[in-house]
Amino acid sequence: MNEEIILNVEEAGLRLDKYLDEQLADYTRSFLQKQIEEGRVTVNGKVQPARYKVKQGDELLVIIPEPVEVDIVAENIPIDIVYEDDDIIIVNKPQDMVVHPAPGNYTGTLVNALLYHCKDGLSGINGEIRPGIVHRIDKDTSGILMIAKNDKAHLMLSNLLKDHHITRRYHAIVYGNFKETEGTIEKPIGRSPKDRKKMAIVQDGRYAKTHYRVIEQFKQFAYVELTLYTGRTHQIRVHMTSIGHPLLGDPVYGPSKMMWGIEGQMLHAKVLGFEHPTTGEYVEFTSELPELFSTTLDKLRKM
């Protein structure tokens, strides 16, 4: 049976998704945004978008759907564990691995591997499909990911992520030469009005901020470090394309013809740092570049 939650707004001005996030601490913001998108949140009896600004006196009805039982199979898939304790697991995800199951794709994911490794020791906040998953990276992006082993750690890490208190630095190979060795991109990102499968820079999109620093410049490409201050879908890929530097190998936002037949963007989640949910101490983890990334850099240095 669905659960119904009724809220009466006492303080106006916040976006609907942010207001719900502040009021319903037992759910992650991404979960609540999904309920808004799917029409399970009404304001005074009407469905409103996430950007709707709540007004004093508004009555919000949130319908939390009954969990759907999905048989996610634990699979003995090798995973590169960088660190593990009672609260968290830090893994180095390979390129071409999906983070969590989705309709039509319930096997071979990181979650399937984690279920085998951890048995029942994963946070249940994100339900059957995404147990323990606090954030994700694209299938074709490699690198560091954090997983929560209990609900307390999951909520604390989610709040750090929401408040932009997590260090996330990526390494990438992009097209073109840079006039400036570093800079900051602040452009709103939302669903593309021309292609709903893509993200784009749109005026009414969500605020997004990325800092770039050139590590090494080649004739036609550059090796860069990218720091995320927000975590929008495809943020790095969209932001870098918007300034004329799409990622090498990006099948969606880059050139149609790929150098050396590379499939999948040259993007690696290199550094992840945050306050540990139990000790409160700042911890930071790094991962080595995958072989394809390193060999591609070697080829560029010889061009």
PDB file of C-alpha atoms in Angstrom:
ATOM      1  CA  MET A   1       0.000   0.000   0.000  1.00  0.00           C
ATOM      2  CA  ASN A   2       1.206   3.497  -0.834  1.00  0.00           C
ATOM      3  CA  GLU A   3       2.116   5.810   2.039  1.00  0.00           C
ATOM      4  CA  GLU A   4       0.615   9.328   2.042  1.00  0.00           C
ATOM      5  CA  ILE A   5       2.408  12.253   3.684  1.00  0.00           C
ATOM      6  CA  ILE A   6       0.652  15.616   4.120  1.00  0.00           C
ATOM      7  CA  LEU A   7       2.680  18.776   4.773  1.00  0.00           C
ATOM      8  CA  ASN A   8       1.411  22.291   5.428  1.00  0.00           C
ATOM      9  CA  VAL A   9       3.868  24.959   4.305  1.00  0.00           C
ATOM     10  CA  GLU A  10       4.663  27.516   6.991  1.00  0.00           C
ATOM     11  CA  GLU A  11       7.583  29.290   5.312  1.00  0.00           C
ATOM     12  CA  ALA A  12       7.442  30.403   1.680  1.00  0.00           C
ATOM     13  CA  GLY A  13      10.120  30.845  -0.978  1.00  0.00           C
ATOM     14  CA  LEU A  14      11.866  27.486  -1.330  1.00  0.00           C
ATOM     15  CA  ARG A  15      11.713  25.290  -4.413  1.00  0.00           C
ATOM     16  CA  LEU A  16       9.366  22.354  -3.997  1.00  0.00           C
ATOM     17  CA  ASP A  17      12.162  19.753  -4.183  1.00  0.00           C
ATOM     18  CA  LYS A  18      14.332  21.627  -1.672  1.00  0.00           C
ATOM     19  CA  TYR A  19      11.407  22.117   0.727  1.00  0.00           C
ATOM     20  CA  LEU A  20      10.575  18.406   0.651  1.00  0.00           C
ATOM     21  CA  ASP A  21      14.237  17.557   1.120  1.00  0.00           C
ATOM     22  CA  GLU A  22      14.371  19.675   4.279  1.00  0.00           C
ATOM     23  CA  GLN A  23      11.110  18.297   5.665  1.00  0.00           C
ATOM     24  CA  LEU A  24      11.504  14.604   4.850  1.00  0.00           C
ATOM     25  CA  ALA A  25      14.919  13.646   6.182  1.00  0.00           C
ATOM     26  CA  ASP A  26      14.321   9.910   5.735  1.00  0.00           C
ATOM     27  CA  TYR A  27      14.442  10.223   1.944  1.00  0.00           C
ATOM     28  CA  THR A  28      17.201  11.381  -0.384  1.00  0.00           C
ATOM     29  CA  ARG A  29      16.668  14.439  -2.575  1.00  0.00           C
ATOM     30  CA  SER A  30      16.996  12.374  -5.753  1.00  0.00           C
ATOM     31  CA  PHE A  31      14.229  10.035  -4.547  1.00  0.00           C
ATOM     32  CA  LEU A  32      11.926  12.981  -3.793  1.00  0.00           C
ATOM     33  CA  GLN A  33      12.683  14.608  -7.148  1.00  0.00           C
ATOM     34  CA  LYS A  34      11.690  11.371  -8.853  1.00  0.00           C
ATOM     35  CA  GLN A  35       8.348  11.403  -7.034  1.00  0.00           C
ATOM     36  CA  ILE A  36       7.778  15.000  -8.218  1.00  0.00           C
ATOM     37  CA  GLU A  37       8.679  14.105 -11.812  1.00  0.00           C
ATOM     38  CA  GLU A  38       6.310  11.136 -11.769  1.00  0.00           C
ATOM     39  CA  GLY A  39       3.390  13.188 -10.455  1.00  0.00           C
ATOM     40  CA  ARG A  40       3.243  11.713  -6.965  1.00  0.00           C
ATOM     41  CA  VAL A  41       3.538  15.126  -5.294  1.00  0.00           C
ATOM     42  CA  THR A  42       0.671  17.614  -5.460  1.00  0.00           C
ATOM     43  CA  VAL A  43       0.381  21.199  -4.224  1.00  0.00           C
ATOM     44  CA  ASN A  44      -3.188  22.107  -3.266  1.00  0.00           C
ATOM     45  CA  GLY A  45      -4.362  19.191  -5.390  1.00  0.00           C
ATOM     46  CA  LYS A  46      -2.288  20.061  -8.493  1.00  0.00           C
ATOM     47  CA  VAL A  47       0.931  18.528  -9.783  1.00  0.00           C
ATOM     48  CA  GLN A  48       3.749  21.096  -9.836  1.00  0.00           C
ATOM     49  CA  PRO A  49       7.359  20.939 -11.154  1.00  0.00           C
ATOM     50  CA  ALA A  50      10.371  20.712  -8.838  1.00  0.00           C
ATOM     51  CA  ARG A  51      11.139  24.415  -9.445  1.00  0.00           C
ATOM     52  CA  TYR A  52       7.750  25.540  -8.064  1.00  0.00           C
ATOM     53  CA  LYS A  53       8.246  27.985  -5.172  1.00  0.00           C
ATOM     54  CA  VAL A  54       6.138  26.928  -2.206  1.00  0.00           C
ATOM     55  CA  LYS A  55       3.859  29.505  -0.578  1.00  0.00           C
ATOM     56  CA  GLN A  56       2.724  29.839   2.997  1.00  0.00           C
ATOM     57  CA  GLY A  57      -0.484  27.869   3.428  1.00  0.00           C
ATOM     58  CA  ASP A  58       0.195  25.421   0.580  1.00  0.00           C
ATOM     59  CA  GLU A  59      -0.853  21.848   1.327  1.00  0.00           C
ATOM     60  CA  LEU A  60       1.519  19.252  -0.062  1.00  0.00           C
ATOM     61  CA  LEU A  61       0.533  15.646  -0.578  1.00  0.00           C
ATOM     62  CA  VAL A  62       3.409  13.229  -1.126  1.00  0.00           C
ATOM     63  CA  ILE A  63       2.560   9.674  -2.163  1.00  0.00           C
ATOM     64  CA  ILE A  64       5.395   7.287  -1.382  1.00  0.00           C
ATOM     65  CA  PRO A  65       4.940   4.211  -3.595  1.00  0.00           C
ATOM     66  CA  GLU A  66       5.012   0.742  -2.143  1.00  0.00           C
ATOM     67  CA  PRO A  67       8.432  -0.820  -2.697  1.00  0.00           C
ATOM     68  CA  VAL A  68       8.537  -3.020  -5.775  1.00  0.00           C
ATOM     69  CA  GLU A  69      10.148  -6.369  -5.180  1.00  0.00           C
ATOM     70  CA  VAL A  70      12.889  -6.931  -7.693  1.00  0.00           C
ATOM     71  CA  ASP A  71      15.065  -9.998  -7.706  1.00  0.00           C
ATOM     72  CA  ILE A  72      18.546  -8.513  -7.912  1.00  0.00           C
ATOM     73  CA  VAL A  73      21.001 -11.398  -7.982  1.00  0.00           C
ATOM     74  CA  ALA A  74      24.295 -11.300  -6.105  1.00  0.00           C
ATOM     75  CA  GLU A  75      27.050 -12.066  -8.606  1.00  0.00           C
ATOM     76  CA  ASN A  76      30.654 -13.025  -7.994  1.00  0.00           C
ATOM     77  CA  ILE A  77      32.094 -10.201 -10.090  1.00  0.00           C
ATOM     78  CA  PRO A  78      35.591  -8.964  -9.101  1.00  0.00           C
ATOM     79  CA  ILE A  79      35.600  -5.384  -7.791  1.00  0.00           C
ATOM     80  CA  ASP A  80      38.559  -3.151  -6.983  1.00  0.00           C
ATOM     81  CA  ILE A  81      38.040  -2.142  -3.344  1.00  0.00           C
ATOM     82  CA  VAL A  82      40.178   0.850  -2.390  1.00  0.00           C
ATOM     83  CA  TYR A  83      38.953   1.041   1.227  1.00  0.00           C
ATOM     84  CA  GLU A  84      36.333  -0.591   3.444  1.00  0.00           C
ATOM     85  CA  ASP A  85      35.110  -0.322   7.043  1.00  0.00           C
ATOM     86  CA  ASP A  86      31.775  -0.823   8.874  1.00  0.00           C
ATOM     87  CA  ASP A  87      30.227   2.290   7.290  1.00  0.00           C
ATOM     88  CA  ILE A  88      31.585   2.709   3.778  1.00  0.00           C
ATOM     89  CA  ILE A  89      33.186   0.980   0.822  1.00  0.00           C
ATOM     90  CA  ILE A  90      35.290   2.905  -1.684  1.00  0.00           C
ATOM     91  CA  VAL A  91      35.565   1.166  -5.052  1.00  0.00           C
ATOM     92  CA  ASN A  92      37.393   1.889  -8.266  1.00  0.00           C
ATOM     93  CA  LYS A  93      34.785   1.265 -10.989  1.00  0.00           C
ATOM     94  CA  PRO A  94      36.053   0.158 -14.394  1.00  0.00           C
ATOM     95  CA  GLN A  95      34.881   1.754 -17.610  1.00  0.00           C
ATOM     96  CA  ASP A  96      31.953  -0.061 -19.249  1.00  0.00           C
ATOM     97  CA  MET A  97      30.384  -1.165 -15.939  1.00  0.00           C
ATOM     98  CA  VAL A  98      26.889   0.075 -15.054  1.00  0.00           C
ATOM     99  CA  VAL A  99      26.550   1.207 -11.423  1.00  0.00           C
ATOM    100  CA  HIS A 100      23.081  -0.149 -10.652  1.00  0.00           C
ATOM    101  CA  PRO A 101      20.417  -2.322 -12.320  1.00  0.00           C
ATOM    102  CA  ALA A 102      17.661  -0.815 -14.430  1.00  0.00           C
ATOM    103  CA  PRO A 103      14.707  -2.289 -16.330  1.00  0.00           C
ATOM    104  CA  GLY A 104      16.065  -4.713 -18.886  1.00  0.00           C
ATOM    105  CA  ASN A 105      19.523  -4.710 -17.294  1.00  0.00           C
ATOM    106  CA  TYR A 106      19.481  -6.478 -13.938  1.00  0.00           C
ATOM    107  CA  THR A 107      22.839  -8.283 -14.073  1.00  0.00           C
ATOM    108  CA  GLY A 108      26.527  -7.467 -14.388  1.00  0.00           C
ATOM    109  CA  THR A 109      26.316  -4.167 -12.494  1.00  0.00           C
ATOM    110  CA  LEU A 110      28.357  -2.853  -9.581  1.00  0.00           C
ATOM    111  CA  VAL A 111      25.358  -3.439  -7.301  1.00  0.00           C
ATOM    112  CA  ASN A 112      25.242  -7.129  -8.276  1.00  0.00           C
ATOM    113  CA  ALA A 113      28.931  -7.377  -7.336  1.00  0.00           C
ATOM    114  CA  LEU A 114      28.436  -5.489  -4.061  1.00  0.00           C
ATOM    115  CA  LEU A 115      25.539  -7.739  -3.022  1.00  0.00           C
ATOM    116  CA  TYR A 116      27.843 -10.733  -3.358  1.00  0.00           C
ATOM    117  CA  HIS A 117      30.669  -9.041  -1.467  1.00  0.00           C
ATOM    118  CA  CYS A 118      28.592  -7.463   1.320  1.00  0.00           C
ATOM    119  CA  LYS A 119      25.695  -9.948   1.608  1.00  0.00           C
ATOM    120  CA  ASP A 120      23.071  -7.911   3.521  1.00  0.00           C
ATOM    121  CA  GLY A 121      25.513  -5.212   4.609  1.00  0.00           C
ATOM    122  CA  LEU A 122      24.360  -2.326   2.400  1.00  0.00           C
ATOM    123  CA  SER A 123      22.190   0.714   3.078  1.00  0.00           C
ATOM    124  CA  GLY A 124      18.551   0.173   2.085  1.00  0.00           C
ATOM    125  CA  ILE A 125      17.676   3.844   1.579  1.00  0.00           C
ATOM    126  CA  ASN A 126      17.664   3.716  -2.207  1.00  0.00           C
ATOM    127  CA  GLY A 127      15.609   0.518  -2.294  1.00  0.00           C
ATOM    128  CA  GLU A 128      16.097  -2.815  -4.033  1.00  0.00           C
ATOM    129  CA  ILE A 129      17.613  -1.405  -7.217  1.00  0.00           C
ATOM    130  CA  ARG A 130      20.308   0.833  -5.719  1.00  0.00           C
ATOM    131  CA  PRO A 131      21.254  -0.477  -2.257  1.00  0.00           C
ATOM    132  CA  GLY A 132      24.143   1.518  -0.811  1.00  0.00           C
ATOM    133  CA  ILE A 133      24.529   3.771  -3.837  1.00  0.00           C
ATOM    134  CA  VAL A 134      25.020   7.369  -2.671  1.00  0.00           C
ATOM    135  CA  HIS A 135      26.070   8.773  -6.049  1.00  0.00           C
ATOM    136  CA  ARG A 136      26.905   7.269  -9.401  1.00  0.00           C
ATOM    137  CA  ILE A 137      29.100   7.818 -12.421  1.00  0.00           C
ATOM    138  CA  ASP A 138      28.261   7.017 -16.031  1.00  0.00           C
ATOM    139  CA  LYS A 139      28.808   3.539 -17.456  1.00  0.00           C
ATOM    140  CA  ASP A 140      31.706   4.774 -19.610  1.00  0.00           C
ATOM    141  CA  THR A 141      33.323   6.805 -16.812  1.00  0.00           C
ATOM    142  CA  SER A 142      35.850   4.993 -14.621  1.00  0.00           C
ATOM    143  CA  GLY A 143      37.027   5.779 -11.123  1.00  0.00           C
ATOM    144  CA  ILE A 144      36.246   6.293  -7.452  1.00  0.00           C
ATOM    145  CA  LEU A 145      32.777   5.727  -5.984  1.00  0.00           C
ATOM    146  CA  MET A 146      31.580   5.631  -2.373  1.00  0.00           C
ATOM    147  CA  ILE A 147      28.988   3.137  -1.156  1.00  0.00           C
ATOM    148  CA  ALA A 148      27.158   3.260   2.188  1.00  0.00           C
ATOM    149  CA  LYS A 149      26.875   0.083   4.259  1.00  0.00           C
ATOM    150  CA  ASN A 150      24.139   1.376   6.572  1.00  0.00           C
ATOM    151  CA  ASP A 151      21.343   3.955   6.492  1.00  0.00           C
ATOM    152  CA  LYS A 152      23.004   6.349   8.949  1.00  0.00           C
ATOM    153  CA  ALA A 153      26.136   6.597   6.805  1.00  0.00           C
ATOM    154  CA  HIS A 154      24.021   6.923   3.652  1.00  0.00           C
ATOM    155  CA  LEU A 155      22.053   9.910   4.962  1.00  0.00           C
ATOM    156  CA  MET A 156      25.173  11.669   6.227  1.00  0.00           C
ATOM    157  CA  LEU A 157      27.014  11.178   2.923  1.00  0.00           C
ATOM    158  CA  SER A 158      23.933  12.260   0.946  1.00  0.00           C
ATOM    159  CA  ASN A 159      23.740  15.463   2.980  1.00  0.00           C
ATOM    160  CA  LEU A 160      27.441  16.179   2.378  1.00  0.00           C
ATOM    161  CA  LEU A 161      26.861  15.652  -1.339  1.00  0.00           C
ATOM    162  CA  LYS A 162      23.779  17.870  -1.350  1.00  0.00           C
ATOM    163  CA  ASP A 163      25.616  20.645   0.502  1.00  0.00           C
ATOM    164  CA  HIS A 164      28.636  20.394  -1.873  1.00  0.00           C
ATOM    165  CA  HIS A 165      30.976  19.312   0.937  1.00  0.00           C
ATOM    166  CA  ILE A 166      32.550  16.438  -0.967  1.00  0.00           C
ATOM    167  CA  THR A 167      35.777  16.809  -2.942  1.00  0.00           C
ATOM    168  CA  ARG A 168      35.386  15.363  -6.440  1.00  0.00           C
ATOM    169  CA  ARG A 169      38.192  15.738  -8.961  1.00  0.00           C
ATOM    170  CA  TYR A 170      38.161  14.089 -12.373  1.00  0.00           C
ATOM    171  CA  HIS A 171      40.817  13.683 -15.054  1.00  0.00           C
ATOM    172  CA  ALA A 172      39.830  13.886 -18.712  1.00  0.00           C
ATOM    173  CA  ILE A 173      41.208  14.136 -22.232  1.00  0.00           C
ATOM    174  CA  VAL A 174      39.420  16.806 -24.245  1.00  0.00           C
ATOM    175  CA  TYR A 175      39.591  18.259 -27.749  1.00  0.00           C
ATOM    176  CA  GLY A 176      41.323  21.536 -28.554  1.00  0.00           C
ATOM    177  CA  ASN A 177      43.863  24.021 -27.210  1.00  0.00           C
ATOM    178  CA  PHE A 178      43.178  26.254 -24.217  1.00  0.00           C
ATOM    179  CA  LYS A 179      43.955  29.979 -24.145  1.00  0.00           C
ATOM    180  CA  GLU A 180      43.763  29.973 -20.347  1.00  0.00           C
ATOM    181  CA  THR A 181      45.351  27.219 -18.263  1.00  0.00           C
ATOM    182  CA  GLU A 182      42.405  27.178 -15.865  1.00  0.00           C
ATOM    183  CA  GLY A 183      38.926  28.576 -15.456  1.00  0.00           C
ATOM    184  CA  THR A 184      35.461  28.078 -13.992  1.00  0.00           C
ATOM    185  CA  ILE A 185      32.275  27.224 -15.887  1.00  0.00           C
ATOM    186  CA  GLU A 186      28.981  28.271 -14.301  1.00  0.00           C
ATOM    187  CA  LYS A 187      26.118  27.406 -16.636  1.00  0.00           C
ATOM    188  CA  PRO A 188      22.694  25.916 -15.783  1.00  0.00           C
ATOM    189  CA  ILE A 189      22.045  22.370 -16.983  1.00  0.00           C
ATOM    190  CA  GLY A 190      18.732  20.754 -17.818  1.00  0.00           C
ATOM    191  CA  ARG A 191      17.096  18.329 -20.206  1.00  0.00           C
ATOM    192  CA  SER A 192      17.719  19.271 -23.836  1.00  0.00           C
ATOM    193  CA  PRO A 193      14.550  20.672 -25.486  1.00  0.00           C
ATOM    194  CA  LYS A 194      15.732  19.202 -28.805  1.00  0.00           C
ATOM    195  CA  ASP A 195      16.650  15.712 -27.592  1.00  0.00           C
ATOM    196  CA  ARG A 196      15.148  14.428 -24.334  1.00  0.00           C
ATOM    197  CA  LYS A 197      17.879  11.806 -24.018  1.00  0.00           C
ATOM    198  CA  LYS A 198      20.541  14.516 -23.741  1.00  0.00           C
ATOM    199  CA  MET A 199      21.348  17.249 -21.237  1.00  0.00           C
ATOM    200  CA  ALA A 200      22.136  20.795 -22.343  1.00  0.00           C
ATOM    201  CA  ILE A 201      22.813  24.344 -21.179  1.00  0.00           C
ATOM    202  CA  VAL A 202      19.286  25.704 -20.681  1.00  0.00           C
ATOM    203  CA  GLN A 203      18.160  28.981 -19.168  1.00  0.00           C
ATOM    204  CA  ASP A 204      15.795  27.413 -16.630  1.00  0.00           C
ATOM    205  CA  GLY A 205      18.142  24.509 -15.809  1.00  0.00           C
ATOM    206  CA  ARG A 206      19.748  23.754 -12.447  1.00  0.00           C
ATOM    207  CA  TYR A 207      22.804  25.714 -11.338  1.00  0.00           C
ATOM    208  CA  ALA A 208      26.030  23.892 -12.172  1.00  0.00           C
ATOM    209  CA  LYS A 209      29.672  24.760 -11.524  1.00  0.00           C
ATOM    210  CA  THR A 210      32.835  23.085 -12.825  1.00  0.00           C
ATOM    211  CA  HIS A 211      36.458  24.220 -12.496  1.00  0.00           C
ATOM    212  CA  TYR A 212      39.036  23.084 -15.054  1.00  0.00           C
ATOM    213  CA  ARG A 213      42.838  23.090 -14.946  1.00  0.00           C
ATOM    214  CA  VAL A 214      45.061  22.093 -17.851  1.00  0.00           C
ATOM    215  CA  ILE A 215      47.605  19.462 -16.791  1.00  0.00           C
ATOM    216  CA  GLU A 216      49.179  18.895 -20.207  1.00  0.00           C
ATOM    217  CA  GLN A 217      48.548  20.443 -23.625  1.00  0.00           C
ATOM    218  CA  PHE A 218      48.985  18.467 -26.861  1.00  0.00           C
ATOM    219  CA  LYS A 219      48.655  19.527 -30.501  1.00  0.00           C
ATOM    220  CA  GLN A 220      44.926  18.916 -30.827  1.00  0.00           C
ATOM    221  CA  PHE A 221      43.966  17.707 -27.348  1.00  0.00           C
ATOM    222  CA  ALA A 222      44.506  18.514 -23.685  1.00  0.00           C
ATOM    223  CA  TYR A 223      44.786  16.507 -20.489  1.00  0.00           C
ATOM    224  CA  VAL A 224      42.768  18.333 -17.815  1.00  0.00           C
ATOM    225  CA  GLU A 225      41.705  18.101 -14.188  1.00  0.00           C
ATOM    226  CA  LEU A 226      38.086  18.963 -13.439  1.00  0.00           C
ATOM    227  CA  THR A 227      36.637  19.789 -10.031  1.00  0.00           C
ATOM    228  CA  LEU A 228      32.904  19.391  -9.505  1.00  0.00           C
ATOM    229  CA  TYR A 229      31.142  21.833  -7.206  1.00  0.00           C
ATOM    230  CA  THR A 230      27.702  20.495  -8.154  1.00  0.00           C
ATOM    231  CA  GLY A 231      26.631  17.107  -9.449  1.00  0.00           C
ATOM    232  CA  ARG A 232      24.292  17.447 -12.397  1.00  0.00           C
ATOM    233  CA  THR A 233      23.704  14.646 -14.885  1.00  0.00           C
ATOM    234  CA  HIS A 234      26.492  14.656 -17.519  1.00  0.00           C
ATOM    235  CA  GLN A 235      27.784  17.914 -15.980  1.00  0.00           C
ATOM    236  CA  ILE A 236      31.429  17.647 -17.061  1.00  0.00           C
ATOM    237  CA  ARG A 237      30.537  16.414 -20.537  1.00  0.00           C
ATOM    238  CA  VAL A 238      27.997  19.206 -21.122  1.00  0.00           C
ATOM    239  CA  HIS A 239      30.103  21.983 -19.582  1.00  0.00           C
ATOM    240  CA  MET A 240      33.261  21.120 -21.507  1.00  0.00           C
ATOM    241  CA  THR A 241      31.333  20.804 -24.775  1.00  0.00           C
ATOM    242  CA  SER A 242      29.768  24.210 -24.113  1.00  0.00           C
ATOM    243  CA  ILE A 243      33.207  25.899 -24.136  1.00  0.00           C
ATOM    244  CA  GLY A 244      34.373  24.044 -27.235  1.00  0.00           C
ATOM    245  CA  HIS A 245      36.291  21.214 -25.545  1.00  0.00           C
ATOM    246  CA  PRO A 246      34.214  17.999 -25.750  1.00  0.00           C
ATOM    247  CA  LEU A 247      35.666  14.860 -24.217  1.00  0.00           C
ATOM    248  CA  LEU A 248      37.626  12.458 -26.394  1.00  0.00           C
ATOM    249  CA  GLY A 249      35.504   9.364 -27.045  1.00  0.00           C
ATOM    250  CA  ASP A 250      32.212  10.901 -25.911  1.00  0.00           C
ATOM    251  CA  PRO A 251      29.556   9.225 -28.100  1.00  0.00           C
ATOM    252  CA  VAL A 252      26.809  11.697 -27.163  1.00  0.00           C
ATOM    253  CA  TYR A 253      28.371  15.167 -26.933  1.00  0.00           C
ATOM    254  CA  GLY A 254      31.587  14.723 -28.922  1.00  0.00           C
ATOM    255  CA  PRO A 255      32.421  14.448 -32.639  1.00  0.00           C
ATOM    256  CA  SER A 256      30.826  11.508 -34.452  1.00  0.00           C
ATOM    257  CA  LYS A 257      34.202  10.220 -35.688  1.00  0.00           C
ATOM    258  CA  MET A 258      36.277   8.764 -32.837  1.00  0.00           C
ATOM    259  CA  MET A 259      40.074   8.881 -32.666  1.00  0.00           C
ATOM    260  CA  TRP A 260      41.616   5.379 -32.662  1.00  0.00           C
ATOM    261  CA  GLY A 261      38.149   3.859 -32.467  1.00  0.00           C
ATOM    262  CA  ILE A 262      37.805   4.821 -28.793  1.00  0.00           C
ATOM    263  CA  GLU A 263      34.340   4.065 -27.422  1.00  0.00           C
ATOM    264  CA  GLY A 264      33.372   5.819 -24.223  1.00  0.00           C
ATOM    265  CA  GLN A 265      34.557   9.192 -22.952  1.00  0.00           C
ATOM    266  CA  MET A 266      38.073   9.593 -21.553  1.00  0.00           C
ATOM    267  CA  LEU A 267      36.857  10.595 -18.090  1.00  0.00           C
ATOM    268  CA  HIS A 268      38.136   9.205 -14.793  1.00  0.00           C
ATOM    269  CA  ALA A 269      36.951   9.978 -11.250  1.00  0.00           C
ATOM    270  CA  LYS A 270      40.392  10.448  -9.748  1.00  0.00           C
ATOM    271  CA  VAL A 271      39.900  11.919  -6.245  1.00  0.00           C
ATOM    272  CA  LEU A 272      37.088  11.637  -3.698  1.00  0.00           C
ATOM    273  CA  GLY A 273      37.261  13.296  -0.264  1.00  0.00           C
ATOM    274  CA  PHE A 274      34.747  13.772   2.549  1.00  0.00           C
ATOM    275  CA  GLU A 275      34.170  13.738   6.301  1.00  0.00           C
ATOM    276  CA  HIS A 276      33.852  10.163   7.521  1.00  0.00           C
ATOM    277  CA  PRO A 277      30.261   9.559   8.718  1.00  0.00           C
ATOM    278  CA  THR A 278      31.396   8.081  12.057  1.00  0.00           C
ATOM    279  CA  THR A 279      34.750   9.632  12.924  1.00  0.00           C
ATOM    280  CA  GLY A 280      34.081  13.065  11.404  1.00  0.00           C
ATOM    281  CA  GLU A 281      37.660  13.113  10.105  1.00  0.00           C
ATOM    282  CA  TYR A 282      38.357  14.194   6.521  1.00  0.00           C
ATOM    283  CA  VAL A 283      39.389  11.238   4.376  1.00  0.00           C
ATOM    284  CA  GLU A 284      40.528  11.312   0.756  1.00  0.00           C
ATOM    285  CA  PHE A 285      40.927   8.522  -1.761  1.00  0.00           C
ATOM    286  CA  THR A 286      42.573   8.406  -5.184  1.00  0.00           C
ATOM    287  CA  SER A 287      42.677   5.887  -8.015  1.00  0.00           C
ATOM    288  CA  GLU A 288      45.171   5.249 -10.782  1.00  0.00           C
ATOM    289  CA  LEU A 289      44.259   6.009 -14.372  1.00  0.00           C
ATOM    290  CA  PRO A 290      42.977   2.947 -16.265  1.00  0.00           C
ATOM    291  CA  GLU A 291      45.212   1.387 -18.903  1.00  0.00           C
ATOM    292  CA  LEU A 292      43.256   2.750 -21.889  1.00  0.00           C
ATOM    293  CA  PHE A 293      43.492   6.288 -20.499  1.00  0.00           C
ATOM    294  CA  SER A 294      47.251   5.984 -19.903  1.00  0.00           C
ATOM    295  CA  THR A 295      47.992   4.470 -23.314  1.00  0.00           C
ATOM    296  CA  THR A 296      45.936   7.203 -24.984  1.00  0.00           C
ATOM    297  CA  LEU A 297      48.009   9.846 -23.200  1.00  0.00           C
ATOM    298  CA  ASP A 298      51.191   8.112 -24.412  1.00  0.00           C
ATOM    299  CA  LYS A 299      49.910   8.219 -28.014  1.00  0.00           C
ATOM    300  CA  LEU A 300      49.123  11.929 -27.723  1.00  0.00           C
ATOM    301  CA  ARG A 301      52.600  12.684 -26.375  1.00  0.00           C
ATOM    302  CA  LYS A 302      54.103  11.057 -29.471  1.00  0.00           C
ATOM    303  CA  MET A 303      51.929  12.902 -32.001  1.00  0.00           C
TER     304      MET A 303
END
